[in-house]
């Protein structure tokens, strides 16, 4: 039982790392002149994260059924959020390297010359005049729901153990609401920028969205999780 929280933390953090990196595929596709290929790579990477969900959900369910101590679950939840934030920060710090790797992968597959690091920086490190604050706020709202939906749902299933089967389904409802917001509000804003603006603007839009995600996962979510769980502990 003692190793299960570590498996949950590893699965949860891996999901966030892969999803964070996947968004840079859209930038890489634009840099390579293959935006649709970049979007396909993002979707493929997101699909890989579903395998980690296959590990995460049964582990959480098993821990709830075994009625692990609430204090242990709280530590595990905070650990998962902190590790997810740290891995996201690591992904952010290596973004230029990752974008270059993906862009050159696409270019090699197309039989075209690859790009140097200087050429990547020249395309991306250009100031933008777009107003991206709303994207940051929307992204923070969406990914706050994503980051807390599963952890809090299973926490309440643990607290109100007699109703655990019903309460655990809340994760799907919360994530569903976040998916609607992502699909119909946030993604169209980013897609319009990808379609109509320069590569640097696309990069800054993706950065704005990922900044909102990092704020949600690394700052807001741990505070809310600790506050809510501590109130019911």
XYZ file of N, CA and C in Angstrom:
699
model
N 0.824 -1.208 0.000
C 0.000 0.000 0.000
C 0.862 1.263 0.000
N 2.040 1.188 0.634
C 2.846 2.400 0.779
C 3.348 2.943 -0.551
N 3.482 2.078 -1.561
C 4.007 2.553 -2.838
C 2.910 3.099 -3.749
N 1.646 2.841 -3.431
C 0.559 3.288 -4.299
C 0.499 4.810 -4.442
N 0.654 5.577 -3.361
C 0.649 7.039 -3.550
C 1.721 7.520 -4.514
N 2.870 6.868 -4.502
C 3.941 7.272 -5.413
C 3.577 6.957 -6.864
N 2.867 5.857 -7.071
C 2.401 5.536 -8.422
C 1.371 6.556 -8.902
N 0.498 6.970 -7.991
C -0.488 7.998 -8.344
C 0.212 9.300 -8.713
N 1.173 9.697 -7.891
C 1.908 10.939 -8.158
C 2.634 10.856 -9.496
N 3.283 9.716 -9.758
C 4.024 9.553 -11.008
C 3.087 9.594 -12.214
N 1.950 8.914 -12.115
C 0.996 8.904 -13.227
C 0.424 10.293 -13.469
N 0.028 10.956 -12.400
C -0.579 12.288 -12.510
C 0.417 13.287 -13.092
N 1.642 13.270 -12.582
C 2.655 14.210 -13.066
C 3.030 13.918 -14.518
N 3.074 12.647 -14.895
C 3.402 12.281 -16.277
C 2.336 12.784 -17.243
N 1.084 12.692 -16.832
C -0.007 13.207 -17.666
C 0.191 14.692 -17.940
N 0.487 15.437 -16.895
C 0.640 16.886 -17.060
C 1.883 17.231 -17.877
N 2.955 16.487 -17.688
C 4.164 16.743 -18.468
C 3.904 16.533 -19.956
N 3.302 15.409 -20.300
C 3.052 15.103 -21.711
C 2.069 16.090 -22.333
N 1.033 16.444 -21.586
C 0.067 17.398 -22.127
C 0.702 18.774 -22.317
N 1.545 19.168 -21.380
C 2.218 20.468 -21.499
C 3.111 20.487 -22.736
N 3.894 19.435 -22.913
C 4.779 19.360 -24.073
C 3.996 19.280 -25.380
N 2.821 18.660 -25.329
C 2.066 18.439 -26.568
C 1.663 19.749 -27.240
N 1.413 20.789 -26.448
C 0.976 22.052 -27.045
C 2.075 22.704 -27.881
N 3.318 22.428 -27.551
C 4.407 22.998 -28.344
C 4.494 22.354 -29.723
N 3.827 21.220 -29.906
C 3.795 20.602 -31.233
C 3.086 21.507 -32.232
N 2.121 22.277 -31.759
C 1.429 23.204 -32.662
C 2.373 24.311 -33.121
N 3.225 24.765 -32.212
C 4.220 25.768 -32.597
C 5.228 25.157 -33.564
N 5.676 23.943 -33.255
C 6.653 23.275 -34.114
C 6.094 23.056 -35.516
N 4.832 22.673 -35.589
C 4.213 22.490 -36.893
C 4.168 23.779 -37.684
N 3.897 24.874 -36.990
C 3.864 26.174 -37.674
C 5.267 26.589 -38.118
N 6.260 26.350 -37.270
C 7.644 26.674 -37.624
C 8.080 25.889 -38.857
N 7.662 24.632 -38.924
C 8.036 23.771 -40.049
C 7.167 24.001 -41.281
N 6.159 24.852 -41.155
C 5.249 25.075 -42.275
C 4.244 23.963 -42.457
N 4.045 23.154 -41.401
C 3.110 22.027 -41.446
C 2.194 22.087 -40.220
N 1.322 23.089 -40.144
C 0.513 23.263 -38.932
C -0.428 22.097 -38.645
N -0.945 21.464 -39.687
C -1.851 20.334 -39.464
C -1.089 19.143 -38.886
N 0.129 18.929 -39.370
C 0.960 17.858 -38.812
C 1.262 18.130 -37.345
N 1.543 19.379 -37.022
C 1.787 19.733 -35.626
C 0.583 19.449 -34.753
N -0.598 19.765 -35.265
C -1.822 19.499 -34.502
C -2.034 17.996 -34.325
N -1.682 17.228 -35.357
C -1.807 15.770 -35.265
C -0.858 15.202 -34.213
N 0.352 15.756 -34.138
C 1.309 15.303 -33.124
C 0.784 15.624 -31.727
N 0.179 16.801 -31.581
C -0.399 17.147 -30.286
C -1.481 16.147 -29.888
N -2.364 15.827 -30.815
C -3.436 14.876 -30.510
C -2.887 13.492 -30.191
N -1.835 13.083 -30.910
C -1.239 11.773 -30.645
C -0.622 11.729 -29.250
N 0.045 12.817 -28.870
C 0.654 12.874 -27.538
C -0.413 12.860 -26.456
N -1.490 13.595 -26.690
C -2.588 13.605 -25.720
C -3.195 12.218 -25.567
N -3.272 11.482 -26.662
C -3.804 10.120 -26.597
C -2.930 9.225 -25.727
N -1.619 9.432 -25.783
C -0.703 8.634 -24.959
C -1.002 8.829 -23.475
N -1.411 10.049 -23.105
C -1.691 10.302 -21.688
C -2.845 9.453 -21.174
N -3.706 8.991 -22.061
C -4.837 8.170 -21.620
C -4.365 6.859 -20.998
N -3.188 6.384 -21.406
C -2.650 5.176 -20.788
C -2.289 5.424 -19.326
N -1.838 6.634 -19.025
C -1.548 6.960 -17.631
C -2.840 7.098 -16.827
N -3.908 7.568 -17.476
C -5.204 7.604 -16.798
C -5.678 6.193 -16.467
N -5.362 5.233 -17.336
C -5.737 3.847 -17.069
C -5.071 3.329 -15.803
N -3.903 3.861 -15.482
C -3.237 3.492 -14.234
C -3.754 4.324 -13.068
N -3.999 5.605 -13.322
C -4.356 6.528 -12.242
C -5.714 6.217 -11.624
N -6.728 6.050 -12.444
C -8.088 5.920 -11.916
C -8.284 4.663 -11.063
N -7.846 3.479 -11.505
C -7.998 2.306 -10.632
C -7.208 2.429 -9.329
N -6.046 3.071 -9.390
C -5.262 3.249 -8.169
C -6.015 4.110 -7.161
N -6.589 5.203 -7.635
C -7.366 6.059 -6.737
C -8.581 5.316 -6.189
N -9.259 4.579 -7.065
C -10.417 3.820 -6.621
C -10.057 2.775 -5.577
N -8.934 2.101 -5.783
C -8.494 1.085 -4.821
C -8.174 1.715 -3.473
N -7.524 2.879 -3.500
C -7.183 3.551 -2.246
C -8.436 4.005 -1.501
N -9.440 4.450 -2.251
C -10.700 4.839 -1.612
C -11.389 3.617 -1.012
N -11.429 2.525 -1.748
C -12.069 1.306 -1.237
C -11.371 0.786 0.019
N -10.056 0.932 0.060
C -9.306 0.480 1.234
C -9.336 1.496 2.368
N -9.948 2.639 2.131
C -10.073 3.695 3.139
C -8.719 4.083 3.735
N -7.833 4.517 2.857
C -6.536 4.998 3.334
C -6.764 6.222 4.214
N -5.857 6.534 5.106
C -6.023 7.725 5.951
C -6.171 8.992 5.107
N -7.061 9.859 5.544
C -7.291 11.101 4.808
C -6.011 11.930 4.732
N -5.232 11.908 5.808
C -3.976 12.669 5.809
C -3.028 12.169 4.724
N -3.010 10.856 4.496
C -2.165 10.297 3.439
C -2.654 10.751 2.067
N -3.964 10.744 1.879
C -4.515 11.187 0.595
C -4.199 12.660 0.357
N -4.292 13.473 1.402
C -3.985 14.896 1.257
C -2.533 15.104 0.836
N -1.627 14.388 1.485
C -0.211 14.502 1.120
C 0.018 14.041 -0.315
N -0.661 12.960 -0.687
C -0.521 12.444 -2.048
C -1.037 13.452 -3.070
N -2.199 14.043 -2.798
C -2.764 15.019 -3.719
C -1.874 16.237 -3.891
N -1.368 16.753 -2.777
C -0.459 17.897 -2.859
C 0.829 17.517 -3.583
N 1.329 16.318 -3.307
C 2.535 15.855 -3.992
C 2.327 15.739 -5.489
N 1.153 15.245 -5.885
C 0.851 15.110 -7.313
C 0.803 16.472 -7.994
N 0.155 17.440 -7.357
C 0.052 18.777 -7.940
C 1.415 19.462 -8.015
N 2.201 19.320 -6.957
C 3.520 19.958 -6.946
C 4.431 19.333 -7.998
N 4.419 18.005 -8.095
C 5.254 17.340 -9.102
C 4.800 17.693 -10.515
N 3.490 17.780 -10.716
C 2.978 18.176 -12.032
C 3.447 19.582 -12.388
N 3.429 20.484 -11.403
C 3.875 21.856 -11.654
C 5.373 21.905 -11.944
N 6.152 21.141 -11.196
C 7.601 21.147 -11.400
C 7.974 20.586 -12.772
N 7.311 19.508 -13.178
C 7.590 18.944 -14.501
C 7.128 19.890 -15.607
N 6.038 20.596 -15.368
C 5.580 21.584 -16.347
C 6.585 22.725 -16.470
N 7.141 23.143 -15.342
C 8.184 24.175 -15.376
C 9.414 23.684 -16.140
N 9.766 22.419 -15.931
C 10.903 21.851 -16.661
C 10.626 21.845 -18.160
N 9.402 21.476 -18.529
C 9.030 21.481 -19.949
C 9.078 22.898 -20.516
N 8.639 23.856 -19.730
C 8.658 25.249 -20.185
C 10.089 25.736 -20.408
N 10.993 25.325 -19.526
C 12.381 25.779 -19.628
C 13.093 25.202 -20.851
N 12.636 24.034 -21.320
C 13.283 23.398 -22.471
C 12.449 23.540 -23.740
N 11.554 24.520 -23.769
C 10.598 24.626 -24.868
C 11.265 24.834 -26.222
N 12.323 25.641 -26.274
C 12.965 25.889 -27.566
C 13.621 24.616 -28.111
N 14.231 23.858 -27.220
C 14.845 22.594 -27.641
C 13.781 21.630 -28.144
N 12.679 21.550 -27.415
C 11.599 20.627 -27.788
C 10.951 21.039 -29.108
N 10.707 22.326 -29.269
C 10.116 22.815 -30.523
C 11.043 22.517 -31.695
N 12.327 22.722 -31.489
C 13.288 22.440 -32.560
C 13.296 20.955 -32.912
N 13.285 20.091 -31.901
C 13.272 18.647 -32.161
C 12.040 18.243 -32.969
N 10.888 18.751 -32.560
C 9.656 18.390 -33.262
C 9.624 18.972 -34.670
N 10.028 20.237 -34.807
C 10.013 20.876 -36.127
C 10.950 20.153 -37.093
N 12.126 19.804 -36.623
C 13.081 19.109 -37.489
C 12.627 17.684 -37.800
N 11.928 17.064 -36.869
C 11.347 15.745 -37.146
C 10.347 15.837 -38.298
N 9.503 16.856 -38.247
C 8.508 17.049 -39.309
C 9.198 17.365 -40.634
N 10.216 18.211 -40.580
C 10.921 18.597 -41.806
C 11.658 17.420 -42.429
N 12.282 16.602 -41.589
C 12.983 15.423 -42.125
C 12.009 14.460 -42.779
N 10.845 14.294 -42.158
C 9.841 13.409 -42.757
C 9.359 13.943 -44.101
N 9.407 15.265 -44.265
C 8.978 15.878 -45.521
C 10.126 16.021 -46.515
N 11.334 15.576 -46.116
C 12.488 15.673 -46.998
C 13.007 17.084 -47.175
N 12.824 17.926 -46.156
C 13.253 19.319 -46.238
C 14.414 19.573 -45.282
N 15.184 20.648 -45.517
C 16.320 20.970 -44.632
C 15.837 21.279 -43.214
N 16.659 20.907 -42.250
C 16.307 21.159 -40.856
C 16.697 22.581 -40.451
N 16.232 22.987 -39.277
C 16.457 24.340 -38.784
C 17.441 24.330 -37.622
N 18.248 25.356 -37.550
C 19.182 25.496 -36.436
C 18.477 26.160 -35.255
N 19.139 26.129 -34.109
C 18.571 26.774 -32.923
C 18.399 28.270 -33.150
N 19.356 28.883 -33.838
C 19.268 30.324 -34.102
C 18.066 30.650 -34.983
N 17.790 29.797 -35.950
C 16.640 30.027 -36.833
C 15.324 29.878 -36.074
N 15.285 28.938 -35.137
C 14.090 28.767 -34.308
C 13.864 30.013 -33.455
N 14.925 30.477 -32.807
C 14.812 31.672 -31.966
C 14.404 32.889 -32.794
N 14.917 32.985 -33.997
C 14.597 34.135 -34.847
C 13.109 34.179 -35.185
N 12.491 33.025 -35.319
C 11.060 32.981 -35.631
C 10.184 33.228 -34.407
N 10.660 32.780 -33.248
C 9.801 32.796 -32.061
C 9.996 34.016 -31.171
N 11.230 34.446 -31.020
C 11.531 35.507 -30.056
C 11.308 36.885 -30.664
N 10.085 37.092 -31.098
C 9.669 38.371 -31.676
C 8.493 38.884 -30.844
N 8.519 40.140 -30.422
C 7.403 40.661 -29.609
C 6.071 40.564 -30.354
N 5.022 40.363 -29.596
C 3.686 40.301 -30.179
C 2.847 41.470 -29.686
N 1.914 41.894 -30.521
C 1.005 42.977 -30.142
C -0.378 42.438 -29.774
N -0.503 41.117 -29.733
C -1.782 40.517 -29.372
C -2.062 40.701 -27.881
N -3.326 40.875 -27.554
C -3.748 40.943 -26.156
C -4.136 39.530 -25.718
N -3.295 38.946 -24.881
C -3.429 37.526 -24.557
C -3.873 37.277 -23.117
N -4.225 38.337 -22.401
C -4.590 38.158 -20.993
C -5.821 37.268 -20.843
N -6.784 37.418 -21.747
C -8.001 36.607 -21.644
C -7.696 35.126 -21.849
N -6.747 34.828 -22.726
C -6.356 33.432 -22.924
C -5.748 32.871 -21.647
N -4.934 33.672 -20.964
C -4.334 33.227 -19.701
C -5.420 32.907 -18.678
N -6.402 33.795 -18.560
C -7.472 33.610 -17.573
C -8.324 32.389 -17.914
N -8.710 32.266 -19.177
C -9.521 31.120 -19.587
C -8.769 29.808 -19.380
N -7.490 29.803 -19.733
C -6.692 28.591 -19.560
C -6.577 28.225 -18.085
N -6.404 29.220 -17.238
C -6.318 28.948 -15.803
C -7.612 28.313 -15.296
N -8.756 28.818 -15.766
C -10.046 28.263 -15.341
C -10.217 26.828 -15.827
N -9.881 26.595 -17.098
C -10.042 25.254 -17.673
C -9.161 24.242 -16.955
N -7.891 24.561 -16.816
C -6.956 23.577 -16.281
C -7.026 23.475 -14.764
N -7.634 24.463 -14.118
C -7.924 24.311 -12.696
C -8.961 23.209 -12.496
N -9.975 23.210 -13.352
C -10.984 22.141 -13.288
C -10.358 20.784 -13.577
N -9.521 20.735 -14.608
C -8.867 19.476 -14.956
C -7.993 18.958 -13.816
N -7.229 19.852 -13.215
C -6.253 19.415 -12.220
C -6.903 18.982 -10.914
N -8.047 19.593 -10.572
C -8.687 19.276 -9.293
C -9.829 18.277 -9.414
N -10.380 18.119 -10.613
C -11.575 17.293 -10.764
C -11.418 15.889 -10.209
N -10.373 15.208 -10.625
C -10.159 13.822 -10.192
C -9.763 13.761 -8.725
N -8.804 14.583 -8.332
C -8.275 14.501 -6.970
C -9.335 14.824 -5.920
N -10.119 15.869 -6.151
C -11.135 16.235 -5.163
C -12.315 15.271 -5.172
N -12.683 14.774 -6.341
C -13.800 13.830 -6.401
C -13.501 12.582 -5.580
N -12.314 12.047 -5.743
C -11.961 10.845 -4.987
C -11.691 11.163 -3.519
N -11.298 12.394 -3.236
C -11.154 12.785 -1.833
C -12.510 12.746 -1.133
N -13.523 13.323 -1.770
C -14.853 13.304 -1.156
C -15.427 11.890 -1.125
N -15.061 11.068 -2.100
C -15.476 9.665 -2.055
C -14.860 8.964 -0.850
N -13.659 9.377 -0.489
C -13.001 8.811 0.688
C -13.647 9.315 1.973
N -13.986 10.594 2.002
C -14.591 11.179 3.204
C -15.996 10.628 3.429
N -16.805 10.625 2.378
C -18.176 10.107 2.471
C -18.196 8.710 1.849
N -17.621 7.788 2.570
C -17.292 6.481 2.003
C -18.523 5.701 1.568
N -19.630 5.862 2.256
C -20.838 5.111 1.903
C -21.370 5.494 0.524
N -21.013 6.681 0.060
C -21.503 7.167 -1.231
C -20.363 7.286 -2.247
N -19.335 6.492 -2.054
C -18.123 6.642 -2.863
C -18.358 6.390 -4.349
N -19.218 5.443 -4.681
C -19.450 5.143 -6.103
C -20.087 6.326 -6.816
N -21.057 6.949 -6.152
C -21.735 8.100 -6.756
C -20.807 9.304 -6.824
N -20.117 9.583 -5.731
C -19.281 10.781 -5.671
C -18.119 10.700 -6.653
N -17.557 9.509 -6.840
C -16.407 9.381 -7.738
C -16.759 9.751 -9.176
N -18.053 9.685 -9.512
C -18.468 10.052 -10.866
C -18.401 11.558 -11.109
N -18.247 12.328 -10.028
C -18.158 13.778 -10.187
C -16.950 14.194 -11.016
N -15.909 13.369 -10.991
C -14.710 13.717 -11.762
C -15.037 13.841 -13.243
N -15.895 12.944 -13.736
C -16.295 13.017 -15.139
C -17.112 14.256 -15.441
N -17.965 14.654 -14.500
C -18.791 15.846 -14.701
C -17.922 17.099 -14.728
N -16.985 17.193 -13.780
C -16.116 18.369 -13.710
C -15.221 18.443 -14.942
N -14.621 17.319 -15.310
C -13.765 17.309 -16.496
C -14.566 17.563 -17.765
N -15.821 17.100 -17.773
C -16.675 17.370 -18.927
C -16.953 18.851 -19.090
N -17.205 19.533 -17.974
C -17.427 20.981 -18.032
C -16.172 21.697 -18.522
N -15.012 21.245 -18.049
C -13.756 21.847 -18.495
C -13.529 21.594 -19.981
N -13.901 20.408 -20.452
C -13.739 20.081 -21.868
C -14.610 20.973 -22.745
N -15.829 21.237 -22.298
C -16.721 22.133 -23.046
C -16.109 23.529 -23.138
N -15.598 24.026 -22.016
C -14.975 25.350 -22.001
C -13.738 25.383 -22.892
N -12.944 24.320 -22.838
C -11.738 24.247 -23.661
C -12.086 24.190 -25.147
N -13.067 23.361 -25.491
C -13.386 23.104 -26.898
C -14.101 24.270 -27.562
N -15.012 24.902 -26.837
C -15.866 25.909 -27.468
C -15.477 27.348 -27.153
N -14.584 27.553 -26.196
C -14.205 28.921 -25.838
C -12.710 29.166 -26.038
N -11.881 28.344 -25.405
C -10.440 28.595 -25.434
C -9.798 28.184 -26.752
N -10.044 26.960 -27.190
C -9.396 26.458 -28.402
C -9.717 27.294 -29.648
N -10.968 27.736 -29.837
C -11.228 28.575 -31.021
C -10.411 29.865 -31.037
N -10.164 30.453 -29.873
C -9.345 31.670 -29.822
C -7.922 31.379 -30.299
N -7.373 30.277 -29.806
C -6.013 29.914 -30.203
C -5.976 29.517 -31.675
N -6.997 28.792 -32.128
C -7.034 28.342 -33.523
C -7.071 29.520 -34.493
N -7.810 30.568 -34.142
C -7.857 31.750 -35.017
C -6.483 32.396 -35.139
N -5.748 32.405 -34.042
C -4.396 32.970 -34.085
C -3.486 32.095 -34.942
N -3.614 30.781 -34.800
C -2.808 29.858 -35.604
C -3.095 30.053 -37.092
N -4.352 30.278 -37.428
C -4.740 30.413 -38.837
C -4.336 31.755 -39.441
N -4.427 32.824 -38.654
C -4.375 34.163 -39.242
C -3.147 34.991 -38.886
N -2.304 34.511 -37.986
C -1.213 35.355 -37.513
C 0.147 34.713 -37.779
N 1.176 35.504 -37.528
C 2.548 35.054 -37.759
C 2.954 33.997 -36.737
N 4.047 33.311 -37.051
C 4.523 32.227 -36.186
C 4.802 32.715 -34.770
N 5.396 33.886 -34.634
C 5.696 34.418 -33.302
C 4.419 34.640 -32.499
N 3.354 35.092 -33.158
C 2.082 35.295 -32.462
C 1.500 33.961 -31.993
N 1.641 32.939 -32.824
C 1.178 31.599 -32.437
C 1.938 31.128 -31.201
N 3.235 31.316 -31.230
C 4.071 30.912 -30.092
C 3.644 31.634 -28.817
N 3.429 32.933 -28.900
C 3.044 33.695 -27.713
C 1.643 33.313 -27.232
N 0.755 32.960 -28.148
C -0.583 32.520 -27.748
C -0.516 31.193 -26.996
N 0.292 30.269 -27.511
C 0.468 28.985 -26.821
C 1.126 29.204 -25.461
N 2.102 30.095 -25.421
C 2.748 30.405 -24.149
C 1.754 30.993 -23.153
N 0.855 31.839 -23.633
C -0.155 32.422 -22.750
C -1.063 31.338 -22.181
N -1.481 30.412 -23.037
C -2.333 29.325 -22.574
C -1.604 28.451 -21.550
N -0.348 28.159 -21.813
C 0.418 27.320 -20.895
C 0.771 28.069 -19.616
N 0.878 29.388 -19.699
C 1.070 30.180 -18.482
C -0.154 30.065 -17.583
N -1.340 30.170 -18.188
C -2.564 29.985 -17.417
C -2.642 28.608 -16.801
N -2.231 27.612 -17.563
C -2.234 26.241 -17.032
C -1.281 26.117 -15.845
N -0.101 26.706 -15.967
C 0.887 26.617 -14.896
C 0.415 27.345 -13.643
N -0.226 28.484 -13.827
C -0.780 29.215 -12.680
C -1.827 28.364 -11.968
N -2.672 27.705 -12.757
C -3.732 26.882 -12.172
C -3.165 25.680 -11.427
N -2.284 24.945 -12.092
C -1.774 23.693 -11.520
C -0.773 23.948 -10.400
N 0.079 24.957 -10.584
C 1.158 25.168 -9.630
C 0.830 26.078 -8.467
N -0.168 26.954 -8.636
C -0.471 27.923 -7.583
C -1.884 27.762 -7.019
N -2.879 27.889 -7.880
C -4.258 27.912 -7.390
C -4.706 26.537 -6.908
N -4.437 25.501 -7.700
C -4.920 24.158 -7.362
C -4.381 23.649 -6.021
N -3.077 23.759 -5.739
C -2.610 23.277 -4.428
C -3.255 24.006 -3.253
N -3.445 25.320 -3.406
C -4.070 26.086 -2.322
C -5.515 25.643 -2.113
N -6.263 25.509 -3.210
C -7.654 25.077 -3.096
C -7.754 23.648 -2.571
N -6.898 22.775 -3.084
C -6.947 21.377 -2.639
C -6.665 21.282 -1.145
N -5.642 21.984 -0.694
C -5.309 21.934 0.730
C -6.430 22.546 1.568
N -6.955 23.683 1.129
C -8.001 24.340 1.901
C -9.266 23.508 2.001
N -9.702 22.955 0.870
C -10.935 22.165 0.864
C -10.754 20.855 1.625
N -9.661 20.162 1.342
C -9.449 18.873 2.007
C -9.217 19.049 3.503
N -8.534 20.106 3.880
C -8.291 20.349 5.305
C -9.592 20.657 6.042
N -10.535 21.285 5.340
C -11.819 21.609 5.960
C -12.648 20.359 6.249
N -12.434 19.294 5.459
C -13.213 18.069 5.637
C -12.409 16.952 6.298
N -11.168 17.228 6.626
C -10.316 16.181 7.214
C -10.772 15.829 8.629
